[in-house]
Amino acid sequence: MEKNLKQISKFMSLVLRHKPETIGLHLDEQGWAAVDELIEKMNEKGAGVDKAIIRQIVDTNDKKRFAFNEDQSRIRASQGHSIDVDLGLEPVTPPDILYHGTAVRFLEAILQDGLLKQNRQHVHLTALKETAIAVGSRHGKPVVLEVNASEMTKAGYEFYLSANNVWLVEIVLPEYISVS
Ligand code: HQG
């Protein structure tokens, strides 16, 4: 993605996932913002966006981070929120094994306390090992953990799949984790 679009996309992640108040944006309980309001308020901060640019970011974003509602009047982040939103996702049976990429320096704490959602609303997991490596690399030297999703499902944990294919769960206890 072009550098400027990437910058705008990062700004959109900030206001649609974490800090809508930085531009005075209103999100509803499901995390939706009015597209016109998003454009107006981002432009008050000098973003220089219009609907075509927002549409281009929704369509071309490498992780499909954002989605429109049906008539494209509203937009939200598909996952990754730190603010309290209800994405309205239904529980889905996951593949037997899911992966979580993290940094080696977190390993000891994770094997002791489990995977915690930290600032976000869920722990983020992926069905693809390569994705886990990329996610882990954001934090330092990466390590991939295997999560025994099949045993977790049997134990009653609910998994959700975001619109952009990120697996979400409340917590992963150490007994379900092994180093891949
Ligand atoms: C770690 C990106 C110590 C956890 C990605 C992770 C993802 C612990 C970090 C999405 C721990 C939190 C989320 C414990 C967990 N002790 N460290 N007990 N439990 N951690 O960024 O999963 O590009 O909040 O391993 O693709 O890295 O933003 O979570 O390293 O889907 O769209 O605490 O962000 O998507 O970091 O990434 P994050 P994440 P976007």
PDB file of C-alpha atoms and ligand atoms in Angstrom, residues 10 13 17-18 61-66 79-81 100-103 105-126 131-132 134-140 143 145 162 164 166-168 172 177, ligand 1:
ATOM      1  CA  LYS A  10      -2.913   3.701  10.892  1.00  0.00           C
ATOM      2  CA  SER A  13      -6.903   2.049  13.388  1.00  0.00           C
ATOM      3  CA  ARG A  17     -10.073   0.710  17.627  1.00  0.00           C
ATOM      4  CA  HIS A  18      -8.510   2.653  20.431  1.00  0.00           C
ATOM      5  CA  ASN A  61      -5.759  -2.941   3.261  1.00  0.00           C
ATOM      6  CA  ASP A  62      -3.360  -5.858   3.644  1.00  0.00           C
ATOM      7  CA  LYS A  63      -5.268  -7.354   6.560  1.00  0.00           C
ATOM      8  CA  LYS A  64      -8.751  -6.144   5.651  1.00  0.00           C
ATOM      9  CA  ARG A  65      -8.774  -4.294   8.955  1.00  0.00           C
ATOM     10  CA  PHE A  66     -11.896  -2.242   8.209  1.00  0.00           C
ATOM     11  CA  GLN A  79     -11.052  -6.642  15.253  1.00  0.00           C
ATOM     12  CA  GLY A  80      -8.227  -5.397  17.441  1.00  0.00           C
ATOM     13  CA  HIS A  81     -10.199  -2.991  19.633  1.00  0.00           C
ATOM     14  CA  HIS A 100      -0.142 -17.322  18.408  1.00  0.00           C
ATOM     15  CA  GLY A 101       3.002 -15.419  17.501  1.00  0.00           C
ATOM     16  CA  THR A 102       4.760 -13.573  20.267  1.00  0.00           C
ATOM     17  CA  ALA A 103       8.243 -12.467  21.293  1.00  0.00           C
ATOM     18  CA  ARG A 105      10.944 -12.465  25.940  1.00  0.00           C
ATOM     19  CA  PHE A 106       7.250 -12.972  26.805  1.00  0.00           C
ATOM     20  CA  LEU A 107       7.486 -16.761  26.739  1.00  0.00           C
ATOM     21  CA  GLU A 108       8.195 -17.389  30.405  1.00  0.00           C
ATOM     22  CA  ALA A 109       5.297 -15.206  31.571  1.00  0.00           C
ATOM     23  CA  ILE A 110       2.938 -16.730  28.995  1.00  0.00           C
ATOM     24  CA  LEU A 111       3.792 -20.305  29.980  1.00  0.00           C
ATOM     25  CA  GLN A 112       3.138 -19.345  33.580  1.00  0.00           C
ATOM     26  CA  ASP A 113       0.004 -17.177  33.310  1.00  0.00           C
ATOM     27  CA  GLY A 114      -1.382 -18.127  29.906  1.00  0.00           C
ATOM     28  CA  LEU A 115      -2.144 -15.840  26.982  1.00  0.00           C
ATOM     29  CA  LEU A 116      -3.889 -12.762  28.306  1.00  0.00           C
ATOM     30  CA  LYS A 117      -5.719 -10.241  26.192  1.00  0.00           C
ATOM     31  CA  GLN A 118      -3.693  -7.355  27.630  1.00  0.00           C
ATOM     32  CA  ASN A 119      -5.128  -4.073  26.279  1.00  0.00           C
ATOM     33  CA  ARG A 120      -7.315  -5.686  23.670  1.00  0.00           C
ATOM     34  CA  GLN A 121     -10.730  -7.269  23.932  1.00  0.00           C
ATOM     35  CA  HIS A 122      -9.535 -10.754  23.043  1.00  0.00           C
ATOM     36  CA  VAL A 123      -6.458 -12.890  22.632  1.00  0.00           C
ATOM     37  CA  HIS A 124      -5.686 -13.002  18.898  1.00  0.00           C
ATOM     38  CA  LEU A 125      -4.943 -16.350  17.267  1.00  0.00           C
ATOM     39  CA  THR A 126      -4.456 -17.468  13.690  1.00  0.00           C
ATOM     40  CA  THR A 131       0.834 -15.131  10.092  1.00  0.00           C
ATOM     41  CA  ALA A 132       1.836 -15.975  13.661  1.00  0.00           C
ATOM     42  CA  ALA A 134       4.695 -12.013  11.305  1.00  0.00           C
ATOM     43  CA  VAL A 135       2.592 -11.000  14.331  1.00  0.00           C
ATOM     44  CA  GLY A 136       5.301 -12.172  16.751  1.00  0.00           C
ATOM     45  CA  SER A 137       7.999 -10.272  14.852  1.00  0.00           C
ATOM     46  CA  ARG A 138       6.213  -7.001  15.660  1.00  0.00           C
ATOM     47  CA  HIS A 139       7.276  -7.481  19.270  1.00  0.00           C
ATOM     48  CA  GLY A 140      10.859  -8.765  18.842  1.00  0.00           C
ATOM     49  CA  VAL A 143       8.277 -17.527  18.695  1.00  0.00           C
ATOM     50  CA  LEU A 145       2.890 -21.034  20.210  1.00  0.00           C
ATOM     51  CA  SER A 162     -13.477 -11.860  12.878  1.00  0.00           C
ATOM     52  CA  ASN A 164     -10.854 -10.626   8.476  1.00  0.00           C
ATOM     53  CA  VAL A 166      -8.521 -13.496  13.055  1.00  0.00           C
ATOM     54  CA  TRP A 167      -9.499 -16.067  15.705  1.00  0.00           C
ATOM     55  CA  LEU A 168     -10.500 -14.472  18.988  1.00  0.00           C
ATOM     56  CA  VAL A 172      -5.656 -19.302  26.771  1.00  0.00           C
ATOM     57  CA  ILE A 177      -0.191 -23.972  25.077  1.00  0.00           C
TER      58      ILE A 177
HETATM   59  C1  HQG B   1       1.683 -10.877  24.791  1.00  0.00           C
HETATM   60  C2  HQG B   1      -2.179  -7.149  14.804  1.00  0.00           C
HETATM   61  C3  HQG B   1       3.377 -11.561  28.779  1.00  0.00           C
HETATM   62  C4  HQG B   1       1.155 -11.381  23.480  1.00  0.00           C
HETATM   63  C5  HQG B   1      -1.909  -8.625  14.707  1.00  0.00           C
HETATM   64  C6  HQG B   1       1.480 -10.218  22.571  1.00  0.00           C
HETATM   65  C7  HQG B   1      -2.914  -9.260  15.609  1.00  0.00           C
HETATM   66  C8  HQG B   1       1.810 -11.730  27.120  1.00  0.00           C
HETATM   67  C9  HQG B   1       1.341  -9.004  23.488  1.00  0.00           C
HETATM   68  C10 HQG B   1      -3.317  -8.142  16.523  1.00  0.00           C
HETATM   69  C11 HQG B   1       0.990 -12.510  27.951  1.00  0.00           C
HETATM   70  C12 HQG B   1       0.090  -8.212  23.216  1.00  0.00           C
HETATM   71  C13 HQG B   1      -2.957  -8.464  17.939  1.00  0.00           C
HETATM   72  C14 HQG B   1       1.466 -12.806  29.264  1.00  0.00           C
HETATM   73  C15 HQG B   1      -0.009 -12.282  26.068  1.00  0.00           C
HETATM   74  N1  HQG B   1       2.667 -12.305  29.618  1.00  0.00           N
HETATM   75  N2  HQG B   1       2.988 -11.249  27.520  1.00  0.00           N
HETATM   76  N3  HQG B   1       0.769 -13.548  30.117  1.00  0.00           N
HETATM   77  N4  HQG B   1      -0.129 -12.830  27.281  1.00  0.00           N
HETATM   78  N5  HQG B   1       1.165 -11.604  25.962  1.00  0.00           N
HETATM   79  O1  HQG B   1      -0.426  -6.295  19.982  1.00  0.00           O
HETATM   80  O2  HQG B   1      -1.611 -10.742  19.425  1.00  0.00           O
HETATM   81  O3  HQG B   1      -1.842  -5.174  12.525  1.00  0.00           O
HETATM   82  O4  HQG B   1      -2.072  -6.618  21.893  1.00  0.00           O
HETATM   83  O5  HQG B   1       1.794 -12.569  23.090  1.00  0.00           O
HETATM   84  O6  HQG B   1      -2.037  -9.089  13.393  1.00  0.00           O
HETATM   85  O7  HQG B   1       0.508  -9.344  19.131  1.00  0.00           O
HETATM   86  O8  HQG B   1      -3.058  -4.330  14.505  1.00  0.00           O
HETATM   87  O9  HQG B   1      -1.479  -8.553  20.520  1.00  0.00           O
HETATM   88  O10 HQG B   1       2.790 -10.302  22.110  1.00  0.00           O
HETATM   89  O11 HQG B   1      -4.031  -9.784  14.987  1.00  0.00           O
HETATM   90  O12 HQG B   1      -4.319  -5.223  12.547  1.00  0.00           O
HETATM   91  O13 HQG B   1       1.267  -9.526  24.813  1.00  0.00           O
HETATM   92  O14 HQG B   1      -2.624  -6.985  16.098  1.00  0.00           O
HETATM   93  O15 HQG B   1      -3.128  -6.733  13.925  1.00  0.00           O
HETATM   94  O16 HQG B   1       0.271  -7.532  21.993  1.00  0.00           O
HETATM   95  O17 HQG B   1      -1.559  -8.672  18.041  1.00  0.00           O
HETATM   96  P1  HQG B   1      -0.958  -7.144  21.065  1.00  0.00           P
HETATM   97  P2  HQG B   1      -0.952  -9.421  19.279  1.00  0.00           P
HETATM   98  P3  HQG B   1      -3.072  -5.270  13.339  1.00  0.00           P
END
